[in-house]
Amino acid sequence: MGNEFDPERVALVVNTRSRDGERAFFRALEVLEEMGLRVEKTHPLQDPARLPETVRELVQEGCELLILGGGDGTVSSAVDFLAGRETVLGLLPLGTANDFARTLEIPQDVEAACRVVVHGEVVDVDLGVAGDDYFVNVASVGMGVEVTQALSPRLKKRAGALAYPLAAVRAFLRHEPFSARLTFPKGDHEPVEFERLLQVAVGNGRFYGGGFIVAPDSEIDDDALDVCVIEIMRHRDLLGVALYLKSGDFIREEGVSHFKTTEVHLETDPVQRINVDGEIVSSTPKTFRVERDALRVLVPPGSKAARRDR
């Protein structure tokens, strides 16, 4: 393995309720053993609610390599117990969006992802924190929450990668504008207030929502959050919103504000629910911060997505 990483205590945990999860579990186990990696413990989980407890127990038992199969929600529910620990995360992307894997250049094919687990390099990446909740990709209020609410399991199963754009259309048509005040505890920006907003997104990684780019220079290893505020403008139609969100270049458009910071406090009127990596977990007001090099993870050899600092 890269970086002289040769783990003895290896566990495979797969959310078998994720897309192709059950088939991927058995295939991954077969491929990993063919490649010479002995998996000490296996946990095919049909109930995703058991995943946090399973990960916590494995970390406490001294697991050196946790191979996790699932989507962004699976990763997000596990990182609370991996943050700041020596356990290395190996990722098998089995979800609908797989934005964390996309950020880290991990292939979605199970066999190719297994090769990254066996031959990859260990790096450490930043995590975002919303209050007490860690996140890998993005936390948002406004349209991001509404997209999550419109993104039913049935839609994800039937539409696959198109599920997010379809949910975004539904969310835009139902959206109610809100106002917000942003303050920056570290003093790197002046406080700012906005009216009639579409969305406030706080990004840690590079991708979210099935391939949307947080900002042109956003990285998961830059010790910073990208805060993007999108106002509702009179000329902004549904197609325009989709184009703005798909390309990180939207931050240069009229009515879009971008702040790079290590910490931001968000207040809204009315109170807004917060979407953290595809899960609605809390409400405003909330403070968001970055925790540098908090998660150790395997990436493809030679990847430029992140580096090893600690």
mmCIF file of C-alpha atoms in Angstrom, residues 78-216:
data_model
loop_
_atom_site.group_PDB
_atom_site.id
_atom_site.type_symbol
_atom_site.label_atom_id
_atom_site.label_comp_id
_atom_site.label_asym_id
_atom_site.label_seq_id
_atom_site.Cartn_x
_atom_site.Cartn_y
_atom_site.Cartn_z
ATOM 1 C CA ALA A 78 -19.359 7.586 9.821
ATOM 2 C CA VAL A 79 -16.924 10.516 9.918
ATOM 3 C CA ASP A 80 -18.049 11.653 13.379
ATOM 4 C CA PHE A 81 -16.255 8.565 14.736
ATOM 5 C CA LEU A 82 -13.268 8.762 12.379
ATOM 6 C CA ALA A 83 -12.432 12.458 12.850
ATOM 7 C CA GLY A 84 -9.062 12.905 14.512
ATOM 8 C CA ARG A 85 -8.459 9.134 14.724
ATOM 9 C CA GLU A 86 -5.703 7.019 13.211
ATOM 10 C CA THR A 87 -8.171 4.705 11.454
ATOM 11 C CA VAL A 88 -7.850 5.079 7.673
ATOM 12 C CA LEU A 89 -10.970 5.198 5.508
ATOM 13 C CA GLY A 90 -11.140 3.210 2.274
ATOM 14 C CA LEU A 91 -14.142 4.140 0.163
ATOM 15 C CA LEU A 92 -16.381 2.083 -2.140
ATOM 16 C CA PRO A 93 -18.781 4.592 -3.770
ATOM 17 C CA LEU A 94 -22.229 2.957 -3.897
ATOM 18 C CA GLY A 95 -24.575 5.938 -3.656
ATOM 19 C CA THR A 96 -26.462 8.125 -6.099
ATOM 20 C CA ALA A 97 -24.203 11.187 -6.054
ATOM 21 C CA ASN A 98 -20.865 9.974 -4.615
ATOM 22 C CA ASP A 99 -19.570 13.537 -4.393
ATOM 23 C CA PHE A 100 -16.963 12.749 -1.739
ATOM 24 C CA ALA A 101 -15.514 10.008 -3.941
ATOM 25 C CA ARG A 102 -15.612 12.372 -6.938
ATOM 26 C CA THR A 103 -13.680 14.987 -4.944
ATOM 27 C CA LEU A 104 -11.032 12.386 -4.045
ATOM 28 C CA GLU A 105 -10.871 10.965 -7.605
ATOM 29 C CA ILE A 106 -11.993 7.521 -6.434
ATOM 30 C CA PRO A 107 -13.598 5.531 -9.293
ATOM 31 C CA GLN A 108 -17.190 4.346 -8.927
ATOM 32 C CA ASP A 109 -16.499 0.885 -10.331
ATOM 33 C CA VAL A 110 -16.241 -1.552 -7.397
ATOM 34 C CA GLU A 111 -13.157 -3.375 -8.664
ATOM 35 C CA ALA A 112 -11.343 -0.108 -9.456
ATOM 36 C CA ALA A 113 -12.261 1.284 -6.015
ATOM 37 C CA CYS A 114 -10.886 -1.887 -4.420
ATOM 38 C CA ARG A 115 -7.587 -1.298 -6.244
ATOM 39 C CA VAL A 116 -7.435 2.147 -4.631
ATOM 40 C CA VAL A 117 -8.011 0.538 -1.223
ATOM 41 C CA VAL A 118 -5.166 -1.945 -1.761
ATOM 42 C CA HIS A 119 -2.685 0.192 -3.714
ATOM 43 C CA GLY A 120 -3.718 3.746 -2.823
ATOM 44 C CA GLU A 121 -1.975 6.459 -0.836
ATOM 45 C CA VAL A 122 -2.998 7.673 2.603
ATOM 46 C CA VAL A 123 -3.789 11.392 2.782
ATOM 47 C CA ASP A 124 -5.528 13.546 5.350
ATOM 48 C CA VAL A 125 -8.396 15.843 4.401
ATOM 49 C CA ASP A 126 -10.350 18.604 6.077
ATOM 50 C CA LEU A 127 -13.824 18.170 7.524
ATOM 51 C CA GLY A 128 -16.490 20.801 7.908
ATOM 52 C CA VAL A 129 -18.357 21.094 11.196
ATOM 53 C CA ALA A 130 -21.907 22.427 11.475
ATOM 54 C CA GLY A 131 -22.419 22.935 15.199
ATOM 55 C CA ASP A 132 -21.474 19.435 16.383
ATOM 56 C CA ASP A 133 -22.068 17.624 13.072
ATOM 57 C CA TYR A 134 -19.135 16.802 10.812
ATOM 58 C CA PHE A 135 -19.600 16.955 7.049
ATOM 59 C CA VAL A 136 -17.412 16.035 4.093
ATOM 60 C CA ASN A 137 -19.044 17.874 1.172
ATOM 61 C CA VAL A 138 -21.421 20.729 1.955
ATOM 62 C CA ALA A 139 -23.936 22.082 4.439
ATOM 63 C CA SER A 140 -26.686 24.302 3.073
ATOM 64 C CA VAL A 141 -29.944 26.089 3.783
ATOM 65 C CA GLY A 142 -32.658 27.048 1.336
ATOM 66 C CA MET A 143 -32.844 25.206 -1.936
ATOM 67 C CA GLY A 144 -30.363 22.534 -0.846
ATOM 68 C CA VAL A 145 -32.773 21.424 1.867
ATOM 69 C CA GLU A 146 -35.693 21.510 -0.532
ATOM 70 C CA VAL A 147 -33.790 19.359 -3.018
ATOM 71 C CA THR A 148 -33.170 16.786 -0.274
ATOM 72 C CA GLN A 149 -36.857 16.767 0.607
ATOM 73 C CA ALA A 150 -37.795 16.264 -3.056
ATOM 74 C CA LEU A 151 -35.213 13.502 -3.492
ATOM 75 C CA SER A 152 -37.287 10.444 -2.588
ATOM 76 C CA PRO A 153 -35.757 6.929 -2.530
ATOM 77 C CA ARG A 154 -38.094 6.036 -5.400
ATOM 78 C CA LEU A 155 -36.791 8.945 -7.504
ATOM 79 C CA LYS A 156 -33.158 8.013 -6.798
ATOM 80 C CA LYS A 157 -33.781 4.387 -7.749
ATOM 81 C CA ARG A 158 -35.679 5.212 -10.950
ATOM 82 C CA ALA A 159 -33.712 8.232 -12.177
ATOM 83 C CA GLY A 160 -30.182 7.452 -10.940
ATOM 84 C CA ALA A 161 -27.827 10.351 -11.698
ATOM 85 C CA LEU A 162 -30.755 12.407 -13.069
ATOM 86 C CA ALA A 163 -32.480 12.325 -9.682
ATOM 87 C CA TYR A 164 -30.676 15.444 -8.422
ATOM 88 C CA PRO A 165 -31.515 17.704 -11.401
ATOM 89 C CA LEU A 166 -35.149 16.542 -11.279
ATOM 90 C CA ALA A 167 -35.327 17.204 -7.543
ATOM 91 C CA ALA A 168 -33.748 20.639 -8.104
ATOM 92 C CA VAL A 169 -36.529 21.557 -10.544
ATOM 93 C CA ARG A 170 -39.184 20.566 -8.018
ATOM 94 C CA ALA A 171 -37.401 22.431 -5.232
ATOM 95 C CA PHE A 172 -37.033 25.641 -7.255
ATOM 96 C CA LEU A 173 -40.743 25.721 -8.047
ATOM 97 C CA ARG A 174 -41.622 25.427 -4.342
ATOM 98 C CA HIS A 175 -38.923 27.703 -2.940
ATOM 99 C CA GLU A 176 -39.768 30.491 -0.477
ATOM 100 C CA PRO A 177 -37.138 33.288 -0.255
ATOM 101 C CA PHE A 178 -35.441 34.033 3.070
ATOM 102 C CA SER A 179 -33.030 36.617 4.477
ATOM 103 C CA ALA A 180 -29.707 35.943 6.196
ATOM 104 C CA ARG A 181 -26.924 37.546 8.220
ATOM 105 C CA LEU A 182 -23.384 36.189 8.091
ATOM 106 C CA THR A 183 -20.735 37.043 10.659
ATOM 107 C CA PHE A 184 -17.134 35.835 10.714
ATOM 108 C CA PRO A 185 -15.738 35.141 14.221
ATOM 109 C CA LYS A 186 -12.109 35.232 13.016
ATOM 110 C CA GLY A 187 -12.573 38.746 11.592
ATOM 111 C CA ASP A 188 -11.472 37.840 8.055
ATOM 112 C CA HIS A 189 -14.663 39.389 6.590
ATOM 113 C CA GLU A 190 -17.069 42.098 7.696
ATOM 114 C CA PRO A 191 -20.597 41.033 8.737
ATOM 115 C CA VAL A 192 -23.010 41.005 5.784
ATOM 116 C CA GLU A 193 -26.788 40.816 5.376
ATOM 117 C CA PHE A 194 -28.847 39.561 2.439
ATOM 118 C CA GLU A 195 -32.520 39.636 1.423
ATOM 119 C CA ARG A 196 -34.504 37.264 -0.800
ATOM 120 C CA LEU A 197 -32.102 34.339 -0.953
ATOM 121 C CA LEU A 198 -32.259 31.133 -2.917
ATOM 122 C CA GLN A 199 -29.520 29.320 -1.017
ATOM 123 C CA VAL A 200 -26.571 29.597 1.344
ATOM 124 C CA ALA A 201 -24.053 26.776 0.936
ATOM 125 C CA VAL A 202 -20.991 26.129 3.101
ATOM 126 C CA GLY A 203 -18.634 23.822 1.224
ATOM 127 C CA ASN A 204 -15.756 21.766 2.547
ATOM 128 C CA GLY A 205 -15.073 19.578 -0.497
ATOM 129 C CA ARG A 206 -15.202 20.335 -4.209
ATOM 130 C CA PHE A 207 -18.453 18.657 -5.314
ATOM 131 C CA TYR A 208 -22.003 18.348 -4.015
ATOM 132 C CA GLY A 209 -25.491 17.510 -5.265
ATOM 133 C CA GLY A 210 -24.369 14.973 -7.846
ATOM 134 C CA GLY A 211 -21.485 16.886 -9.425
ATOM 135 C CA PHE A 212 -22.199 20.571 -8.750
ATOM 136 C CA ILE A 213 -18.965 22.466 -8.081
ATOM 137 C CA VAL A 214 -18.806 24.440 -4.833
ATOM 138 C CA ALA A 215 -16.439 27.084 -6.257
ATOM 139 C CA PRO A 216 -13.744 27.135 -8.986
#
